[in-house]
mmCIF file of C-alpha atoms in Angstrom:
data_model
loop_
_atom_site.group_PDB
_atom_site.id
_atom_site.type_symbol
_atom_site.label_atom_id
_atom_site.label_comp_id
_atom_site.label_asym_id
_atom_site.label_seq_id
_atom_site.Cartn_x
_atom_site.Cartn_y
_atom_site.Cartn_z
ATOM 1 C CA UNK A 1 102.612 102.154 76.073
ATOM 2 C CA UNK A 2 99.912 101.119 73.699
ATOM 3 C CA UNK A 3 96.037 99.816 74.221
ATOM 4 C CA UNK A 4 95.110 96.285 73.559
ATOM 5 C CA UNK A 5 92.072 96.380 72.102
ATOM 6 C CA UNK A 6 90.113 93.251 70.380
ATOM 7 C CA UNK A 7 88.325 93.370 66.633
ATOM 8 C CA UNK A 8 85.413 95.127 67.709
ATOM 9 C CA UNK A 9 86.938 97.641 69.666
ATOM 10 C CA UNK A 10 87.039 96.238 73.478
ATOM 11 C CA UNK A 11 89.553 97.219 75.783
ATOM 12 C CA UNK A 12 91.504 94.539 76.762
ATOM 13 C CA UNK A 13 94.593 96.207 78.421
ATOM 14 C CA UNK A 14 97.612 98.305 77.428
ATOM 15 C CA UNK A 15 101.169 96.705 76.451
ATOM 16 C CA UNK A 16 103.874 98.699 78.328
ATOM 17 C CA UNK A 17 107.637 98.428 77.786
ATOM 18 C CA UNK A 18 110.064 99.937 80.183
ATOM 19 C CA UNK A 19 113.648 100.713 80.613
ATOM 20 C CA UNK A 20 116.546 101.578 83.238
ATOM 21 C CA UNK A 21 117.508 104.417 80.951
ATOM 22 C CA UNK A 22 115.776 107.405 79.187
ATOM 23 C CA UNK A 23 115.027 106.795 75.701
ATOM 24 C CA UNK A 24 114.842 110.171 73.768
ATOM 25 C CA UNK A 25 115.956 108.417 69.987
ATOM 26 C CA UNK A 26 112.397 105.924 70.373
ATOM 27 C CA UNK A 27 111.403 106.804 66.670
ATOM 28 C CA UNK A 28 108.284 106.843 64.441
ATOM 29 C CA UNK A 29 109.464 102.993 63.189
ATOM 30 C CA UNK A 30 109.722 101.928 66.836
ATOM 31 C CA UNK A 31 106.383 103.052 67.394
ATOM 32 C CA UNK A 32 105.252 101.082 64.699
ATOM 33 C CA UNK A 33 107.026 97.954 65.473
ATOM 34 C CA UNK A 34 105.028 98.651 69.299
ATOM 35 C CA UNK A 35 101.480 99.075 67.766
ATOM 36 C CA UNK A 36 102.162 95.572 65.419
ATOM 37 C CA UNK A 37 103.154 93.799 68.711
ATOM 38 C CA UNK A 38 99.863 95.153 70.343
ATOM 39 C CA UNK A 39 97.882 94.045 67.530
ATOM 40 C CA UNK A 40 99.818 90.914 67.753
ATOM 41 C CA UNK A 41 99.286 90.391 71.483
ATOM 42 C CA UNK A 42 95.398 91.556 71.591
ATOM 43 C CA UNK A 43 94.556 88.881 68.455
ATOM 44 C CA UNK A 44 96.217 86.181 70.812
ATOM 45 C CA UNK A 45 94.198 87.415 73.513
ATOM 46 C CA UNK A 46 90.688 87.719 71.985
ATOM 47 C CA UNK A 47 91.326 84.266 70.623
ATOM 48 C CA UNK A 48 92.033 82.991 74.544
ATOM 49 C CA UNK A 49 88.484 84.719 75.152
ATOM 50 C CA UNK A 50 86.695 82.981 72.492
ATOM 51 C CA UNK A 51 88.017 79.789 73.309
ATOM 52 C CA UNK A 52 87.365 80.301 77.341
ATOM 53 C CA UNK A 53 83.899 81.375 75.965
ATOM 54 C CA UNK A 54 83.453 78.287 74.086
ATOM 55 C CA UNK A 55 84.625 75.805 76.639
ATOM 56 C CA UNK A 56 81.901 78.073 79.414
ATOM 57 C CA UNK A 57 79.383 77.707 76.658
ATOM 58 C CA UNK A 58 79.655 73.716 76.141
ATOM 59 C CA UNK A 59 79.975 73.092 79.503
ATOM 60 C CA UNK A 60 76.996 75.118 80.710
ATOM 61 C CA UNK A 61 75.440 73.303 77.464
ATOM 62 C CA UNK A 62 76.358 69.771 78.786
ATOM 63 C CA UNK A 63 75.305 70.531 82.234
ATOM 64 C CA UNK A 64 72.065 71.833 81.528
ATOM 65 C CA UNK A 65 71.399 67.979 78.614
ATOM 66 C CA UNK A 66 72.774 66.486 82.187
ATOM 67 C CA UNK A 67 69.848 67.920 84.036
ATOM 68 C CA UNK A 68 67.141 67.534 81.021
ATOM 69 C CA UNK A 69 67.744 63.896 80.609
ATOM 70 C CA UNK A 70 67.307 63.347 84.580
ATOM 71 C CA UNK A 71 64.069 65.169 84.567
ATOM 72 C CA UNK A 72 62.911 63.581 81.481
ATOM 73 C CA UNK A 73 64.271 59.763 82.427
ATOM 74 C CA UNK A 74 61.884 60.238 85.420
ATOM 75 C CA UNK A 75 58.457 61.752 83.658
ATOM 76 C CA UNK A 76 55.831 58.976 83.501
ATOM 77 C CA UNK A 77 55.322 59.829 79.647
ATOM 78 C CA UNK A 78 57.384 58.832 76.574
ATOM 79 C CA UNK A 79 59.457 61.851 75.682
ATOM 80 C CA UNK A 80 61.908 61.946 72.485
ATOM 81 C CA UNK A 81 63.782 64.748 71.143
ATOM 82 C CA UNK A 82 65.207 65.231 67.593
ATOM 83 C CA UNK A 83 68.463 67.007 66.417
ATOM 84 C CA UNK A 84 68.579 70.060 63.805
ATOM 85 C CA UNK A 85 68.744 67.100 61.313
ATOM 86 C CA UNK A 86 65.621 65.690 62.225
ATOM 87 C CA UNK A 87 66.671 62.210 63.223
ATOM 88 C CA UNK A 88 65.698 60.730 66.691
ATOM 89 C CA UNK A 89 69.019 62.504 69.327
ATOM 90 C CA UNK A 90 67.343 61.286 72.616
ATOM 91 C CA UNK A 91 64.183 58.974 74.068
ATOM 92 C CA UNK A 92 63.753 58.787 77.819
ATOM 93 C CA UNK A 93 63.408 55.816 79.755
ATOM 94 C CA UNK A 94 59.889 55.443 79.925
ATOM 95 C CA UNK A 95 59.938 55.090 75.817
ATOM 96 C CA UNK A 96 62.862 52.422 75.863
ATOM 97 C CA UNK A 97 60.674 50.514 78.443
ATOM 98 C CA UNK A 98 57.571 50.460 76.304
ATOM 99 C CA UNK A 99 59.530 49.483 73.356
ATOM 100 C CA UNK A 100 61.706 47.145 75.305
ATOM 101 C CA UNK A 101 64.840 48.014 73.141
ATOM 102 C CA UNK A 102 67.812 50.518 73.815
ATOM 103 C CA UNK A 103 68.546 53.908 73.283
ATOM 104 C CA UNK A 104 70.846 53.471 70.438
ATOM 105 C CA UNK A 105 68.273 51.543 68.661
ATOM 106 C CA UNK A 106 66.378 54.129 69.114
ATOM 107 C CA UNK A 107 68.391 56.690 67.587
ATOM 108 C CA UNK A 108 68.563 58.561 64.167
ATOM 109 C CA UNK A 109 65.376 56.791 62.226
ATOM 110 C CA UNK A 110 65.487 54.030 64.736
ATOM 111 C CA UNK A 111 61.925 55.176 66.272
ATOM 112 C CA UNK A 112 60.651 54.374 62.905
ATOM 113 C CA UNK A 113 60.504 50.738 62.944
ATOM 114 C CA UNK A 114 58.346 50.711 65.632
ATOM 115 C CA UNK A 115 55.681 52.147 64.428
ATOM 116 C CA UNK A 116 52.830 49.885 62.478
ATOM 117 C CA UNK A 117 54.131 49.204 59.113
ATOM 118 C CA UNK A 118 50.122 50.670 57.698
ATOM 119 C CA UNK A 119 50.680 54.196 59.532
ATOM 120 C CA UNK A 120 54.275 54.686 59.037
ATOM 121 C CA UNK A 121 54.292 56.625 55.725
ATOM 122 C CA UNK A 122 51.291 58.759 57.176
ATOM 123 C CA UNK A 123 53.351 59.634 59.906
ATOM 124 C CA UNK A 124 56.710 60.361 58.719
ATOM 125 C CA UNK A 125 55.033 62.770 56.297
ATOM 126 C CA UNK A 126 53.411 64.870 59.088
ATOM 127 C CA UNK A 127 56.615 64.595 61.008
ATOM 128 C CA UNK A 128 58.481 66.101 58.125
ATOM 129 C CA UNK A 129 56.181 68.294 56.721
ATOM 130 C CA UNK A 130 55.321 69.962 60.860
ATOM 131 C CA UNK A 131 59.563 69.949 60.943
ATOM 132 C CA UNK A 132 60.274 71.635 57.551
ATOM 133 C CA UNK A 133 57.692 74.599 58.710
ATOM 134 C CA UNK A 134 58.378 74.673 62.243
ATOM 135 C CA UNK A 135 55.115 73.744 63.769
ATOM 136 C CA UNK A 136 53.194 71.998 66.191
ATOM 137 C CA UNK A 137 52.483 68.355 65.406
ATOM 138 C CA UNK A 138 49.744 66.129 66.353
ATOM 139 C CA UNK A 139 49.434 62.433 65.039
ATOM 140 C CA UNK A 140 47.576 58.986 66.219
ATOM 141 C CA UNK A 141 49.107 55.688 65.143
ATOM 142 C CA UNK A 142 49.545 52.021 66.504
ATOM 143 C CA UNK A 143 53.178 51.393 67.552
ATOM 144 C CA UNK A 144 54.499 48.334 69.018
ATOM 145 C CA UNK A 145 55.212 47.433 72.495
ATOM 146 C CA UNK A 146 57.856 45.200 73.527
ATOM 147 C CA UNK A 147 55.096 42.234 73.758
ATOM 148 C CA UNK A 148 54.478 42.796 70.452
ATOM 149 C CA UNK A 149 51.251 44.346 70.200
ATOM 150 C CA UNK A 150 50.209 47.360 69.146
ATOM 151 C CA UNK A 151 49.204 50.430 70.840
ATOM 152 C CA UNK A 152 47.288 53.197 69.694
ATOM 153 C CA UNK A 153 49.881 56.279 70.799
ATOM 154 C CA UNK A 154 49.264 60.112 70.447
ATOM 155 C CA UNK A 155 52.247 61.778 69.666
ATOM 156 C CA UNK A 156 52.978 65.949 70.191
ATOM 157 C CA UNK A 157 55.683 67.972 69.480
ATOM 158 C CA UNK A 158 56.662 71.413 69.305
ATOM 159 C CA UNK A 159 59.911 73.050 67.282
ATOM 160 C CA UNK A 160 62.869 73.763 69.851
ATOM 161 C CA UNK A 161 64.574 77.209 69.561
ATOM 162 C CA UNK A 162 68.236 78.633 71.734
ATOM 163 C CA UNK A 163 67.489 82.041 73.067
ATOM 164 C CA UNK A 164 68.910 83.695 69.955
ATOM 165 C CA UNK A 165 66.178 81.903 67.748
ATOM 166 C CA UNK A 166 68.101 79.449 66.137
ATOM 167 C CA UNK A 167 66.466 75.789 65.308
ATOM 168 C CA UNK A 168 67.968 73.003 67.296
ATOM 169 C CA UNK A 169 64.951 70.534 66.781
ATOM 170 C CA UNK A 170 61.917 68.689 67.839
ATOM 171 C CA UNK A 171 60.918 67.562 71.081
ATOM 172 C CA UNK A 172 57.669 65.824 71.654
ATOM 173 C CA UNK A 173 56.026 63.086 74.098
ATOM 174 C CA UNK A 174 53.695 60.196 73.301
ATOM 175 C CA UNK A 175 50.835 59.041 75.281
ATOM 176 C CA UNK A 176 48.585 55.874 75.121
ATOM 177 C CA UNK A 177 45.055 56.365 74.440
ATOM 178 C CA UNK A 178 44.325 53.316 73.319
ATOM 179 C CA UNK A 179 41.723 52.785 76.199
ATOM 180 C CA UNK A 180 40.315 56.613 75.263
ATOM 181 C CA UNK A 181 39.703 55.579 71.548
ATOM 182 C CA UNK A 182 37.872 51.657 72.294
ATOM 183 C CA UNK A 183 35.586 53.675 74.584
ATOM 184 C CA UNK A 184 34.665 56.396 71.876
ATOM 185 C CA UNK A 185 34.494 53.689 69.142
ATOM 186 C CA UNK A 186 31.845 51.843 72.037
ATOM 187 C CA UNK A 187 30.078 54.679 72.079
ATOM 188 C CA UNK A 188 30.167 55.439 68.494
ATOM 189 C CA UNK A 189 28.398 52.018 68.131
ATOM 190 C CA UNK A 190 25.905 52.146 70.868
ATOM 191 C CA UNK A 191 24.723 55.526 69.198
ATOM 192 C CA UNK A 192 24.226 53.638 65.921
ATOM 193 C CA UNK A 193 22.741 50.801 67.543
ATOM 194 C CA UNK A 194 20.017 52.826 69.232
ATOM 195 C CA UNK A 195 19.618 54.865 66.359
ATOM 196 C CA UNK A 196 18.774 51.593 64.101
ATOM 197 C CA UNK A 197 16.665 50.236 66.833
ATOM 198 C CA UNK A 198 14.631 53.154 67.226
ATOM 199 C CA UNK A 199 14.212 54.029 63.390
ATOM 200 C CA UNK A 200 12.780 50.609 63.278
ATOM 201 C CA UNK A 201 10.284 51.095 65.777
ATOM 202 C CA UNK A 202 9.198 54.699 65.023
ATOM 203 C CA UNK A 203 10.427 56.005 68.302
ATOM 204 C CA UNK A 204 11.828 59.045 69.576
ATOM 205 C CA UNK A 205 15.053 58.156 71.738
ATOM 206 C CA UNK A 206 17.365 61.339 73.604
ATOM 207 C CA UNK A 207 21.255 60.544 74.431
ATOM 208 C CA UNK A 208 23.029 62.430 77.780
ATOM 209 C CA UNK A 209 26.444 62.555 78.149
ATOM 210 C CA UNK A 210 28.119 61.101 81.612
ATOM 211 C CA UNK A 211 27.184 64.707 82.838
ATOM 212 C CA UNK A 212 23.339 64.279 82.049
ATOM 213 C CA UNK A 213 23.412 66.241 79.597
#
């Protein structure tokens, strides 16, 4: 008999052979020919390994998108995420029902031509340049809804890493604040409007916040 061991040394079994008589005449070459079988047998049998390994690995892999793309389909907030080449690999539903298009539009630099035609340079640029280095991203830009006007959306992302640290992409989410920014851009010009009201009449005038303060 002879261990079966793989490349890096695990023990995978031993290879017997057996007869119905004694063989005192098994020489050194017959022992050789033995060990090259093993070494035969445990390559064929560390390659079965890898490729049950493999087939665990993208299944677990394909279960576990299965499960992401249920949760995500059923968030209330746009969510995309991008592949290791940067290009658009998944939107959830809630996107594809603001845009009003499908998911293979979507796809690769589909996202792109939804965005406002003014902002889209700006915004490809941070995308890329928060990709290349692996960080956070914040951006605001108009993007059109499937009425055809344009929302202001504020778009987040992070850099997604496997549990080995290897890049696999970007995932992000957009949310509409195009209500939050008319109400600061109100505010912005009732502040100037009392300012230039009260400059003209020499008073003194005090602003509180919702709070009172």
């Amino acid at each position: 008999s002879v261990p079966l061991r793989s490349s890096d040394g695990l023990e995978l079994g031993l290879l017997v052979i057996a007869d119905v008589r004694d063989r005192p005449d098994f020489s050194q070459r017959d022992h050789e020919i033995l060990f090259e079988l093993a070494e035969v047998l445990s390559g064929k049998m560390e390659l079965r390994m890898m490729a049950s390994k493999a087939h665990e690995s993208e299944v677990s892999m394909t279960e576990s998108e299965y499960r992401f793309r249920n949760i995500a389909n059923s968030a209330p907030v746009m969510i995309f995420y991008s592949a290791v080449d940067g290009g658009c690999a998944f939107v959830n539903q809630a996107w594809l029902g603001f845009t009003g298009r499908s998911l293979q539009e979507e796809l690769g630099v589909g996202i792109e031509d939804m965005f406002h035609p003014d902002y889209r340079k700006a915004v490809l640029r941070t995308y890329w340049d928060a990709f290349n280095e692996r960080a956070p991203l914040m951006v605001q830009f108009p993007m059109r809804r499937q009425d055809g006007k344009y929302r202001w959306m504020e778009l987040r992302g992070v850099p997604r890493f496997k549990a080995n640290g290897v890049f696999t992409g970007y995932i992000g989410c957009c949310v509409d604040v195009t209500d939050q920014r008319a109400a600061i851009l109100d505010f912005q010009k009732q502040v100037l409007c009392t300012k230039a009201v009260a400059e003209a009449v020499g008073a003194s005038y005090l602003i509180l916040d919702p709070e009172g303060r």
